[in-house]
Amino acid sequence: MVRAVLRNVFLKSLREQRAALAWWAVGVIALCLMTVAFYPSMRDSRGMAEYFEEAPEWIKTVMGDPSEFTTPTGYLNGELFFMMVPILFLIFAISRGSGAIAGEEQAGTLDLLLSNPLSRRRVLLEKAASMLAALLGLGLALWVGLALGAAAVGMDISLLRLADACFSGVLLGAVFGSLALALGCASGRRGLTIGVTAALGVGTFFLKSLAPLIESLEVWGKLSPFYYYDAAQPLKNGLSWAHAAVLAGAAAFFVALSVFLFDRRDIAV
Amino acid sequence: MDGVAVKAEKLTKFYGRTRGVVDLDLEVRRGEVFGYLGPNGAGKTTTIRLLLDLIRPTRGRAEVLGLDSRRDGVAIRGRIGYLPGELALYDRMTGGELLRYLANLRGGADWGYVESLAERLQCDLSARIKSLSKGNKQKIGLIQAFIHHPELLVLDEPTSGLDPLMQHEFHRLVREMTEEGTTFFISSHNLPEVERISDRVGIVREGTLVAVDDVDSLKRKALRRLEIHFASPVPREAFAGIAGVRDLAVDGVTLRCTVAGSVDALIKAAARFEVLNVVSPEVSLEEIFIDYYHGEGRAP
Ligand SMILES: Nc1ncnc2c1ncn2[C@@H]1O[C@H](COP(=O)(O)OP(=O)(O)O)[C@@H](O)[C@H]1O
Ligand SMILES: [Mg+2]
């Protein structure tokens, strides 16, 4: 068992994350179940929608149409997919992306790993693949949690649409995870990488959220990965292939950039 | 296949403005044990990491087993074993798991051989690496370097942290492997150790290779400090002018001096008196280097 799992860098990196991934999955599933459990009382209270009717216009622009808030998609978007899911995916992905190279470099184990007959590109791609696999695992946990919750309280939502929205989260995570990978490859410093990537995450989140409010920012909002994450409303309309392709393309670009940067650099002791 | 295992040509590395090594010309022959001797900060680790393509030269180039260190890194690393100077292992794995993993990255290994090495070095493979002492981690580091029977072993301060018994076992391993034709490139800041296991020695100081010599001729030139305690006061004149003796100081019953090369003449002179004790405090590498430096390192 252990022998097979230690066959290559990809499997070994995945194995290293198994405990973390298990805890994340438990947490995410619990969060989904709790959130969905409150849905019936939300749906049945008329007051909520009225409360939102009176909300200022800018809140409606950012959060969506309040009359939608008591529908299953509206509820899940507002409670989970608008902010909570991106936060979780970003934390998870940035932690993995920054650890893959910069973390191992600071721990000093990169010397040993790179003294094997593997090219740096190969090591990096296997580590990027293991990060992606872990993100898919987290996405799966999110989907399972929501599907279980929906079944338990009789929430009327398509499992396929749920999968679309979860996958959009995975792609968003892949963008920031691979950005952290690239910054880690450039700097070799994990703390710095986490800080800069998280700051970019917060910045681009607000960029996308505020852009619709300010005319001069409107176009700039499309520079934010968060725009491609949920502007097309995957939970309601299904995955927009164009938007998904932008996210996947950005992630692929950052991985390629990582290879480029990592290949050229001195490994620190 | 020529007779050169490692070749550096004008190999130079600067870390920003900090000097790593400068214009290093080096040749390690196949089948020999090459001791790479120098004090801390001399540039030993820099040289070794350049050979492994972990860092890139500022100028110059290196060949390992006839392959270019930059272009053919993967092929080179498939044929050499490496022990990092600042060894860091995956703390959360056991020694056995780590060795399995590293063996798998090289396409598998003869596990019986791994176990026999572990037994000889008295290394527990089932313990988590986190819980191991520095010496035991070093043993795991050594085993992983040997695991695939490489043609060339590049070992950066291999005995640091090993107790004397294990150092001895390591020396025996080196001897056995050289008999099978393995080449060793071993860095050290410890002269007696290098004298014991090497065929040839390169001395590096402040980033430059000061001298390369057979270990025998190094021994002939090496400085030794001697302190001889006599039963009764001895005259200074009895020891003046003996070949190779420097810094002679006779203080009643105690003689102190530094000897370059053979101590034979001095000992014979001392034997005319009643000798109570002979002490040889270790000469610091720095002193040996200064000697080389003045002697043959650079034209004045
Ligand atoms: N990553 C680095 N960045 C800056 N300076 C370094 C780095 N690595 C080594 N040096 C410097 O290069 C010189 C040679 O160091 P090193 O090769 O480690 O010597 P040794 O292994 O002989 O002790 C030292 O002055 C050291 O401070
Ligand atoms: Mg060193």
Coordinates of C-alpha atoms and ligand atoms in Angstrom, one line a residue:
Chain A
M1 CA 0.0 0.0 0.0
V2 CA 2.6 2.5 1.1
R3 CA 4.9 1.3 -1.7
A4 CA 2.4 2.1 -4.4
V5 CA 1.5 5.4 -2.8
L6 CA 5.1 6.5 -2.8
R7 CA 5.6 5.7 -6.5
N8 CA 6.1 9.2 -7.7
V9 CA 6.1 12.9 -6.8
F10 CA 2.4 13.2 -7.6
L11 CA 1.2 10.4 -5.4
K12 CA 3.5 11.2 -2.6
S13 CA 2.4 14.9 -2.6
L14 CA -1.2 13.7 -2.6
R15 CA -0.5 11.3 0.3
E16 CA 1.1 14.1 2.3
Q17 CA -2.2 16.0 2.0
R18 CA -4.5 13.2 2.9
A19 CA -5.0 14.2 6.5
A20 CA -5.6 17.9 5.7
L21 CA -7.9 17.0 2.8
A22 CA -9.9 14.7 5.1
W23 CA -10.4 17.4 7.7
W24 CA -11.3 20.0 5.0
A25 CA -13.9 17.6 3.5
V26 CA -15.5 17.0 6.9
G27 CA -15.6 20.7 7.6
V28 CA -17.0 21.6 4.2
I29 CA -19.7 18.8 4.4
A30 CA -20.7 20.0 7.8
L31 CA -20.9 23.6 6.6
C32 CA -23.1 22.5 3.7
L33 CA -25.4 20.5 5.9
M34 CA -25.8 23.3 8.4
T35 CA -26.4 25.9 5.8
V36 CA -29.0 23.8 3.9
A37 CA -30.7 22.9 7.1
F38 CA -31.8 26.5 7.5
Y39 CA -33.2 26.8 4.1
P40 CA -36.8 25.6 4.8
S41 CA -37.3 28.2 7.5
M42 CA -35.9 30.8 5.2
R43 CA -38.1 29.8 2.3
D44 CA -41.2 29.9 4.5
S45 CA -40.6 33.3 6.1
R46 CA -42.1 35.9 3.9
G47 CA -40.4 38.7 5.9
M48 CA -37.0 37.9 4.5
A49 CA -37.8 38.8 0.9
E50 CA -39.5 42.0 2.0
Y51 CA -36.6 42.9 4.1
F52 CA -34.4 42.7 1.1
E53 CA -36.9 44.6 -1.1
E54 CA -36.1 47.6 1.1
A55 CA -32.4 47.2 0.9
P56 CA -30.4 49.9 -0.9
E57 CA -29.8 49.5 -4.6
W58 CA -26.1 48.8 -4.3
I59 CA -26.7 45.8 -2.2
K60 CA -29.0 44.4 -4.8
T61 CA -26.4 45.0 -7.5
V62 CA -23.7 43.2 -5.6
M63 CA -25.8 40.4 -4.0
G64 CA -28.4 39.8 -6.8
D65 CA -32.1 40.1 -7.0
P66 CA -33.7 39.8 -3.5
S67 CA -36.8 38.0 -4.8
E68 CA -34.4 35.2 -5.8
F69 CA -33.1 35.0 -2.3
T70 CA -35.7 32.5 -1.2
T71 CA -35.2 30.2 -4.2
P72 CA -32.8 27.3 -3.8
T73 CA -30.2 28.8 -6.2
G74 CA -30.6 32.3 -4.7
Y75 CA -30.2 31.0 -1.2
L76 CA -27.2 28.9 -1.9
N77 CA -25.6 31.7 -3.9
G78 CA -26.1 34.2 -1.1
E79 CA -25.1 31.9 1.7
L80 CA -22.3 29.9 0.2
F81 CA -21.2 30.5 -3.4
F82 CA -21.0 34.3 -3.2
M83 CA -18.3 34.5 -0.6
M84 CA -17.8 31.4 1.6
V85 CA -16.9 29.0 -1.2
P86 CA -14.4 31.3 -2.8
I87 CA -12.8 31.9 0.6
L88 CA -12.5 28.2 1.3
F89 CA -11.1 27.4 -2.1
L90 CA -8.6 30.2 -2.0
I91 CA -7.3 29.3 1.5
F92 CA -7.0 25.7 0.5
A93 CA -5.4 26.4 -2.9
I94 CA -3.0 29.1 -1.7
S95 CA -1.8 26.9 1.1
R96 CA -1.1 24.0 -1.4
G97 CA 0.3 26.2 -4.1
S98 CA 2.8 28.0 -1.8
G99 CA 3.8 24.8 -0.1
A100 CA 4.6 22.9 -3.3
I101 CA 7.9 24.5 -4.1
A102 CA 8.5 27.4 -1.8
G103 CA 7.5 25.4 1.2
E104 CA 9.7 22.5 0.4
E105 CA 12.5 24.9 -0.5
Q106 CA 12.3 26.6 2.9
A107 CA 12.1 23.2 4.6
G108 CA 15.4 22.4 2.8
T109 CA 14.1 19.1 1.2
L110 CA 14.2 20.4 -2.3
D111 CA 17.9 19.6 -2.6
L112 CA 17.2 16.0 -2.0
L113 CA 14.2 15.8 -4.3
L114 CA 15.9 17.6 -7.2
S115 CA 19.0 15.4 -6.9
N116 CA 16.9 12.6 -8.4
P117 CA 16.9 12.0 -12.1
L118 CA 13.8 14.2 -12.7
S119 CA 13.7 17.5 -14.5
R120 CA 12.5 20.5 -12.6
R121 CA 9.6 20.7 -15.0
R122 CA 8.6 17.2 -14.2
V123 CA 8.7 17.8 -10.5
L124 CA 6.7 21.0 -10.8
L125 CA 4.0 19.5 -13.1
E126 CA 3.5 16.5 -10.8
K127 CA 3.1 18.9 -7.8
A128 CA 0.7 21.1 -9.8
A129 CA -1.3 18.0 -10.7
S130 CA -1.5 16.9 -7.1
M131 CA -2.7 20.4 -6.1
L132 CA -5.4 20.2 -8.8
A133 CA -6.4 16.7 -7.6
A134 CA -6.7 17.9 -4.0
L135 CA -8.8 20.8 -5.2
L136 CA -11.1 18.4 -7.1
G137 CA -11.4 16.4 -3.9
L138 CA -12.5 19.5 -2.1
G139 CA -15.0 20.3 -4.8
L140 CA -16.3 16.8 -4.6
A141 CA -16.8 17.2 -0.8
L142 CA -18.6 20.4 -1.4
W143 CA -20.9 18.8 -3.9
V144 CA -21.5 15.8 -1.7
G145 CA -22.4 18.0 1.3
L146 CA -24.8 20.1 -0.7
A147 CA -26.4 17.0 -2.4
L148 CA -26.9 15.3 1.0
G149 CA -28.3 18.5 2.5
A150 CA -30.7 19.1 -0.4
A151 CA -32.0 15.6 -0.2
A152 CA -32.5 15.8 3.5
V153 CA -34.6 19.0 3.5
G154 CA -36.2 18.4 0.1
M155 CA -34.5 21.4 -1.6
D156 CA -35.4 21.5 -5.2
I157 CA -32.1 21.9 -7.0
S158 CA -30.4 20.1 -9.8
L159 CA -27.4 18.0 -8.8
L160 CA -25.8 18.8 -12.2
R161 CA -26.1 22.5 -11.6
L162 CA -24.6 22.0 -8.1
A163 CA -21.7 20.2 -9.8
D164 CA -21.3 23.1 -12.2
A165 CA -21.1 25.6 -9.4
C166 CA -18.7 23.5 -7.3
F167 CA -16.5 22.9 -10.4
S168 CA -16.4 26.7 -10.9
G169 CA -15.0 26.9 -7.4
V170 CA -12.4 24.4 -8.2
L171 CA -11.3 26.4 -11.2
L172 CA -11.2 29.6 -9.2
G173 CA -9.0 27.7 -6.6
A174 CA -6.8 26.4 -9.4
V175 CA -6.2 30.0 -10.6
F176 CA -5.0 31.3 -7.2
G177 CA -3.3 28.0 -6.3
S178 CA -1.2 28.2 -9.5
L179 CA -0.6 31.9 -9.0
A180 CA 0.8 31.0 -5.5
L181 CA 2.8 28.2 -7.2
A182 CA 4.3 30.7 -9.6
L183 CA 5.1 33.3 -6.9
G184 CA 6.6 30.6 -4.8
C185 CA 8.8 29.5 -7.8
A186 CA 9.9 33.1 -8.3
S187 CA 10.6 33.9 -4.7
G188 CA 11.2 30.7 -2.9
R189 CA 9.5 32.2 0.1
R190 CA 6.3 30.8 1.4
G191 CA 5.1 33.5 3.7
L192 CA 5.6 36.2 1.1
T193 CA 3.8 34.1 -1.4
I194 CA 0.8 33.5 0.8
G195 CA 0.6 37.2 1.7
V196 CA 0.8 38.5 -1.9
T197 CA -1.6 35.9 -3.3
A198 CA -4.2 36.4 -0.5
A199 CA -4.0 40.2 -1.1
L200 CA -4.5 39.7 -4.8
G201 CA -7.5 37.5 -4.0
V202 CA -9.1 40.0 -1.7
G203 CA -8.3 42.8 -4.2
T204 CA -9.8 41.1 -7.2
F205 CA -12.8 40.0 -5.2
F206 CA -13.7 43.6 -4.4
L207 CA -12.8 44.6 -8.0
K208 CA -15.4 42.2 -9.3
S209 CA -18.0 43.1 -6.6
L210 CA -17.7 46.8 -6.9
A211 CA -17.1 47.1 -10.6
P212 CA -20.9 47.0 -11.5
L213 CA -21.4 49.9 -9.1
I214 CA -18.9 52.3 -10.6
E215 CA -19.1 53.0 -14.2
S216 CA -15.4 53.6 -14.7
L217 CA -14.6 50.2 -13.2
E218 CA -17.1 48.3 -15.2
V219 CA -14.6 46.9 -17.7
W220 CA -11.9 46.3 -15.1
G221 CA -14.2 43.9 -13.3
K222 CA -13.6 41.5 -16.1
L223 CA -10.0 41.3 -15.1
S224 CA -11.0 39.6 -11.9
P225 CA -11.0 35.8 -11.8
F226 CA -14.1 36.1 -9.6
Y227 CA -16.0 37.5 -12.5
Y228 CA -15.4 34.3 -14.5
Y229 CA -16.2 32.3 -11.4
D230 CA -19.8 33.4 -10.9
A231 CA -20.9 36.2 -13.3
A232 CA -22.5 33.6 -15.6
Q233 CA -24.4 32.1 -12.6
P234 CA -23.3 28.5 -13.0
L235 CA -25.8 27.4 -10.2
K236 CA -28.7 28.7 -12.2
N237 CA -27.5 28.5 -15.8
G238 CA -24.9 25.8 -15.7
L239 CA -21.2 26.2 -16.4
S240 CA -20.3 28.8 -18.9
W241 CA -17.7 27.1 -21.0
A242 CA -16.2 30.4 -22.1
H243 CA -15.8 31.6 -18.5
A244 CA -14.5 28.2 -17.4
A245 CA -12.0 28.3 -20.2
V246 CA -10.7 31.7 -19.0
L247 CA -10.1 30.3 -15.5
A248 CA -8.5 27.1 -16.8
G249 CA -6.4 29.1 -19.2
A250 CA -5.2 31.4 -16.4
A251 CA -4.3 28.5 -14.3
A252 CA -2.4 26.8 -17.2
F253 CA -0.6 30.1 -17.8
F254 CA 0.5 30.3 -14.2
V255 CA 1.7 26.7 -14.2
A256 CA 3.7 27.4 -17.4
L257 CA 5.1 30.5 -15.8
S258 CA 6.0 28.5 -12.8
V259 CA 8.0 26.0 -14.9
F260 CA 9.7 28.9 -16.7
L261 CA 10.7 30.6 -13.4
F262 CA 11.6 27.4 -11.5
D263 CA 13.8 26.1 -14.3
R264 CA 16.0 29.2 -14.3
R265 CA 16.6 29.7 -10.6
D266 CA 19.1 28.7 -8.0
I267 CA 17.6 26.5 -5.3
A268 CA 18.2 28.0 -1.9
V269 CA 19.6 25.8 0.8
Chain B
M1 CA 34.7 6.5 -21.5
D2 CA 37.6 8.6 -20.5
G3 CA 39.2 8.6 -17.1
V4 CA 37.6 11.8 -15.8
A5 CA 34.6 11.7 -13.5
V6 CA 34.3 15.4 -12.7
K7 CA 35.8 18.3 -14.5
A8 CA 35.3 21.9 -13.8
E9 CA 36.6 24.6 -16.1
K10 CA 36.8 28.2 -14.8
L11 CA 33.8 27.4 -12.8
T12 CA 32.6 30.5 -11.0
K13 CA 29.7 31.3 -8.8
F14 CA 28.7 34.6 -7.3
Y15 CA 25.7 35.0 -5.1
G16 CA 24.9 38.5 -6.0
R17 CA 28.1 40.1 -4.8
T18 CA 29.1 37.3 -2.4
R19 CA 31.8 35.0 -3.7
G20 CA 30.9 31.3 -3.9
V21 CA 33.8 29.9 -6.0
V22 CA 36.0 31.6 -8.5
D23 CA 37.7 30.2 -11.6
L24 CA 37.7 26.7 -10.3
D25 CA 39.6 24.2 -12.5
L26 CA 39.2 20.7 -11.1
E27 CA 39.6 17.2 -12.2
V28 CA 38.4 14.1 -10.4
R29 CA 39.6 10.8 -11.9
R30 CA 37.4 7.8 -12.2
G31 CA 37.8 5.3 -9.4
E32 CA 39.6 7.6 -7.0
V33 CA 38.5 9.0 -3.7
F34 CA 38.9 12.8 -4.0
G35 CA 38.8 14.7 -0.8
Y36 CA 37.6 18.3 -1.1
L37 CA 39.1 20.0 1.8
G38 CA 38.4 23.5 3.1
P39 CA 37.2 25.5 6.1
N40 CA 33.6 26.7 6.5
G41 CA 32.6 29.1 3.8
A42 CA 35.4 28.1 1.5
G43 CA 33.0 27.1 -1.3
K44 CA 32.7 23.3 -1.0
T45 CA 28.9 23.2 -0.9
T46 CA 28.8 25.7 -3.7
T47 CA 31.0 23.6 -6.0
I48 CA 28.9 20.5 -5.2
R49 CA 25.6 22.1 -5.8
L50 CA 26.9 23.5 -9.1
L51 CA 27.7 19.9 -10.2
L52 CA 24.1 18.8 -9.3
D53 CA 22.6 21.7 -11.3
L54 CA 20.9 22.9 -8.1
I55 CA 22.5 26.3 -8.7
R56 CA 23.8 27.7 -11.9
P57 CA 27.3 29.0 -12.6
T58 CA 28.0 32.7 -13.1
R59 CA 30.5 31.6 -15.7
G60 CA 32.6 28.6 -16.6
R61 CA 31.2 25.1 -16.9
A62 CA 31.4 21.6 -15.4
E63 CA 31.2 18.1 -16.7
V64 CA 30.1 15.1 -14.7
L65 CA 30.8 11.6 -16.1
G66 CA 31.5 13.2 -19.4
L67 CA 28.1 15.0 -19.5
D68 CA 27.4 18.7 -19.3
S69 CA 26.1 19.7 -15.9
R70 CA 23.6 22.2 -17.2
R71 CA 22.3 20.4 -20.3
D72 CA 22.4 16.7 -19.1
G73 CA 21.3 17.2 -15.5
V74 CA 18.7 14.4 -15.5
A75 CA 21.1 11.9 -17.0
I76 CA 23.9 12.9 -14.6
R77 CA 21.7 12.6 -11.6
G78 CA 20.6 9.2 -12.7
R79 CA 24.1 8.0 -12.4
I80 CA 25.3 9.7 -9.2
G81 CA 24.4 9.6 -5.6
Y82 CA 24.3 12.8 -3.5
L83 CA 24.4 13.6 0.1
P84 CA 23.4 17.3 0.8
G85 CA 25.6 19.2 3.2
E86 CA 22.6 20.8 4.9
L87 CA 20.6 17.5 5.0
A88 CA 16.8 18.0 5.4
L89 CA 14.5 15.0 5.1
Y90 CA 10.8 14.6 5.0
D91 CA 10.2 14.7 8.8
R92 CA 6.8 13.0 8.8
M93 CA 7.9 9.9 6.9
T94 CA 9.7 7.0 8.4
G95 CA 13.2 6.3 7.2
G96 CA 12.0 3.3 5.3
E97 CA 9.2 5.2 3.6
L98 CA 11.6 7.9 2.5
L99 CA 14.1 5.4 1.1
R100 CA 11.3 3.6 -0.8
Y101 CA 10.1 6.9 -2.2
L102 CA 13.6 8.0 -3.3
A103 CA 14.3 4.5 -4.7
N104 CA 11.0 4.7 -6.7
L105 CA 12.0 8.0 -8.2
R106 CA 15.0 6.2 -9.5
G107 CA 13.0 3.3 -10.9
G108 CA 13.2 1.0 -7.9
A109 CA 15.9 -0.5 -5.8
D110 CA 17.3 -3.7 -4.5
W111 CA 15.6 -3.6 -1.0
G112 CA 17.9 -6.3 0.4
Y113 CA 20.8 -4.0 -0.2
V114 CA 19.1 -1.1 1.5
E115 CA 18.4 -3.2 4.5
S116 CA 22.0 -4.5 4.7
L117 CA 23.2 -0.9 4.6
A118 CA 20.8 0.0 7.4
E119 CA 22.0 -2.9 9.4
R120 CA 25.7 -2.0 9.0
L121 CA 25.1 1.6 9.9
Q122 CA 22.7 0.6 12.8
C123 CA 19.9 2.7 11.4
D124 CA 16.3 2.1 12.4
L125 CA 14.2 2.4 9.3
S126 CA 10.8 2.2 11.1
A127 CA 11.1 5.3 13.1
R128 CA 9.7 8.7 12.1
I129 CA 12.5 10.9 10.8
K130 CA 11.3 13.7 13.0
S131 CA 12.2 11.6 16.1
L132 CA 15.7 10.7 14.9
S133 CA 19.0 12.3 16.1
K134 CA 21.2 14.2 13.8
G135 CA 23.5 11.3 13.4
N136 CA 20.7 8.9 12.6
K137 CA 19.3 11.3 10.0
Q138 CA 22.8 11.5 8.5
K139 CA 22.7 7.7 8.2
I140 CA 19.5 7.8 6.2
G141 CA 21.1 10.5 4.0
L142 CA 24.0 8.2 3.3
I143 CA 21.9 5.2 2.5
Q144 CA 19.8 7.1 0.0
A145 CA 23.0 8.2 -1.7
F146 CA 24.1 4.6 -2.1
I147 CA 20.7 3.1 -2.9
H148 CA 21.1 2.7 -6.6
H149 CA 24.8 1.7 -6.8
P150 CA 25.9 4.9 -8.5
E151 CA 29.1 5.3 -10.4
L152 CA 29.9 8.5 -8.6
L153 CA 29.1 9.6 -5.1
V154 CA 29.2 13.3 -4.3
L155 CA 29.0 13.6 -0.5
D156 CA 29.0 16.9 1.2
E157 CA 30.5 16.5 4.7
P158 CA 29.3 13.0 5.0
T159 CA 30.6 12.2 8.5
S160 CA 29.2 15.3 10.2
G161 CA 27.1 14.2 13.1
L162 CA 28.2 10.5 12.9
D163 CA 29.8 9.0 16.0
P164 CA 33.4 7.7 15.7
L165 CA 32.2 4.1 15.3
M166 CA 29.9 5.0 12.5
Q167 CA 32.5 7.2 10.9
H168 CA 34.7 4.1 10.8
E169 CA 32.0 2.0 9.3
F170 CA 31.5 4.7 6.7
H171 CA 35.2 4.7 5.8
R172 CA 35.0 0.9 5.4
L173 CA 32.0 1.3 3.0
V174 CA 33.9 3.8 1.0
R175 CA 36.9 1.4 0.7
E176 CA 34.6 -1.5 -0.4
M177 CA 32.9 0.6 -3.0
T178 CA 36.1 1.9 -4.4
E179 CA 37.2 -1.6 -4.9
E180 CA 34.2 -2.1 -7.1
G181 CA 35.3 1.0 -9.1
T182 CA 33.0 3.6 -7.6
T183 CA 34.3 7.2 -7.6
F184 CA 34.0 9.5 -4.6
F185 CA 34.0 13.2 -4.3
I186 CA 33.9 13.9 -0.6
S187 CA 34.0 17.4 1.0
S188 CA 35.3 17.9 4.5
H189 CA 36.8 20.4 6.8
N190 CA 38.6 17.8 8.7
L191 CA 42.1 17.0 7.6
P192 CA 42.7 13.8 9.5
E193 CA 39.6 12.3 7.9
V194 CA 40.5 13.4 4.4
E195 CA 44.0 12.0 5.0
R196 CA 42.5 8.7 6.0
I197 CA 40.1 8.0 3.2
S198 CA 41.3 10.0 0.1
D199 CA 43.6 9.2 -2.7
R200 CA 43.9 12.8 -3.7
V201 CA 43.0 16.0 -2.0
G202 CA 42.0 19.4 -3.4
I203 CA 42.3 22.3 -1.0
V204 CA 39.8 25.1 -1.4
R205 CA 40.1 28.4 0.4
E206 CA 38.0 31.5 -0.1
G207 CA 36.5 30.2 -3.2
T208 CA 39.7 29.2 -5.0
L209 CA 41.4 25.9 -5.4
V210 CA 44.7 26.4 -3.7
A211 CA 46.3 23.1 -4.3
V212 CA 45.6 19.6 -5.5
D213 CA 47.9 16.8 -4.3
D214 CA 48.2 13.2 -3.6
V215 CA 47.4 12.4 0.0
D216 CA 50.9 11.1 0.6
S217 CA 52.6 14.3 -0.5
L218 CA 50.0 16.2 1.5
K219 CA 51.0 14.3 4.5
R220 CA 54.6 15.0 3.8
K221 CA 53.9 18.7 3.7
A222 CA 51.2 19.0 6.3
L223 CA 51.8 20.9 9.4
R224 CA 51.7 19.2 12.7
R225 CA 51.9 20.9 16.1
L226 CA 53.9 19.0 18.7
E227 CA 54.3 19.5 22.4
I228 CA 57.0 17.3 24.1
H229 CA 57.2 17.1 27.8
F230 CA 60.6 16.1 29.3
A231 CA 61.6 14.8 32.7
S232 CA 64.1 17.6 33.1
P233 CA 64.9 20.9 31.4
V234 CA 66.3 20.6 27.9
P235 CA 68.5 23.0 26.0
R236 CA 67.0 24.9 23.1
E237 CA 70.1 24.4 21.0
A238 CA 69.6 20.6 20.8
F239 CA 66.5 21.2 18.6
A240 CA 67.6 24.3 16.6
G241 CA 68.0 23.8 12.9
I242 CA 66.1 20.5 12.5
A243 CA 64.6 20.4 9.1
G244 CA 60.9 21.3 9.0
V245 CA 60.7 22.6 12.5
R246 CA 59.3 26.1 13.0
D247 CA 58.1 28.3 15.8
L248 CA 60.3 26.4 18.2
A249 CA 59.8 27.3 21.8
V250 CA 61.6 25.6 24.7
D251 CA 60.3 26.5 28.1
G252 CA 62.3 24.4 30.7
V253 CA 60.8 20.9 30.5
T254 CA 58.3 21.7 27.7
L255 CA 59.0 22.0 24.0
R256 CA 56.5 23.4 21.6
C257 CA 56.8 23.7 17.8
T258 CA 55.2 23.2 14.5
V259 CA 56.6 20.6 12.1
A260 CA 56.1 20.6 8.3
G261 CA 56.2 17.1 6.9
S262 CA 58.1 14.3 8.7
V263 CA 58.5 14.5 12.4
D264 CA 61.2 11.8 12.3
A265 CA 64.2 14.1 12.9
L266 CA 62.6 15.9 15.8
I267 CA 61.5 12.7 17.5
K268 CA 65.0 11.3 17.2
A269 CA 66.5 14.5 18.7
A270 CA 64.0 14.3 21.5
A271 CA 64.8 10.7 22.2
R272 CA 68.2 11.7 23.6
F273 CA 66.4 13.1 26.6
E274 CA 63.8 11.4 28.9
V275 CA 60.4 12.0 27.3
L276 CA 57.4 12.0 29.5
N277 CA 54.7 12.7 27.0
V278 CA 54.2 13.7 23.4
V279 CA 51.0 15.7 22.6
S280 CA 49.9 16.7 19.1
P281 CA 47.2 19.4 19.3
E282 CA 45.3 19.5 16.1
V283 CA 46.5 22.1 13.6
S284 CA 43.7 24.2 12.4
L285 CA 43.0 24.0 8.7
E286 CA 43.5 27.7 8.5
E287 CA 47.2 27.2 9.4
I288 CA 47.6 24.5 6.8
F289 CA 46.0 26.7 4.3
I290 CA 48.2 29.6 5.1
D291 CA 51.1 27.4 4.5
Y292 CA 49.8 26.3 1.2
Y293 CA 49.0 29.8 0.4
H294 CA 52.5 31.0 1.0
G295 CA 54.1 27.8 -0.3
E296 CA 52.6 27.0 -3.7
G297 CA 49.2 28.5 -3.9
R298 CA 50.0 31.8 -5.6
A299 CA 53.0 33.3 -7.1
P300 CA 54.2 36.0 -4.8
Ligands
LIG1 N1 22.6 31.0 -1.1 C1 23.6 31.8 -0.8 N2 23.5 33.1 -0.8 C2 24.5 34.0 -0.6 N3 25.8 33.5 -0.2 C3 26.0 32.2 -0.2 C4 24.9 31.3 -0.5 N4 25.4 30.0 -0.3 C5 26.7 30.2 0.0 N5 27.0 31.5 0.1 C6 28.4 32.1 0.5 O1 29.3 31.5 -0.4 C7 30.5 31.2 0.3 C8 30.8 29.7 0.1 O2 29.9 28.9 0.9 P1 29.8 27.4 0.8 O3 29.9 26.9 -0.6 O4 28.5 27.0 1.5 O5 31.1 27.0 1.7 P2 31.4 25.6 2.4 O6 30.5 24.5 2.0 O7 32.8 25.3 2.0 O8 31.3 25.9 3.9 C9 30.3 31.6 1.7 O9 30.9 32.9 1.9 C10 28.8 31.7 1.9 O10 28.4 32.7 2.8
MG2 MG 29.2 23.4 3.2

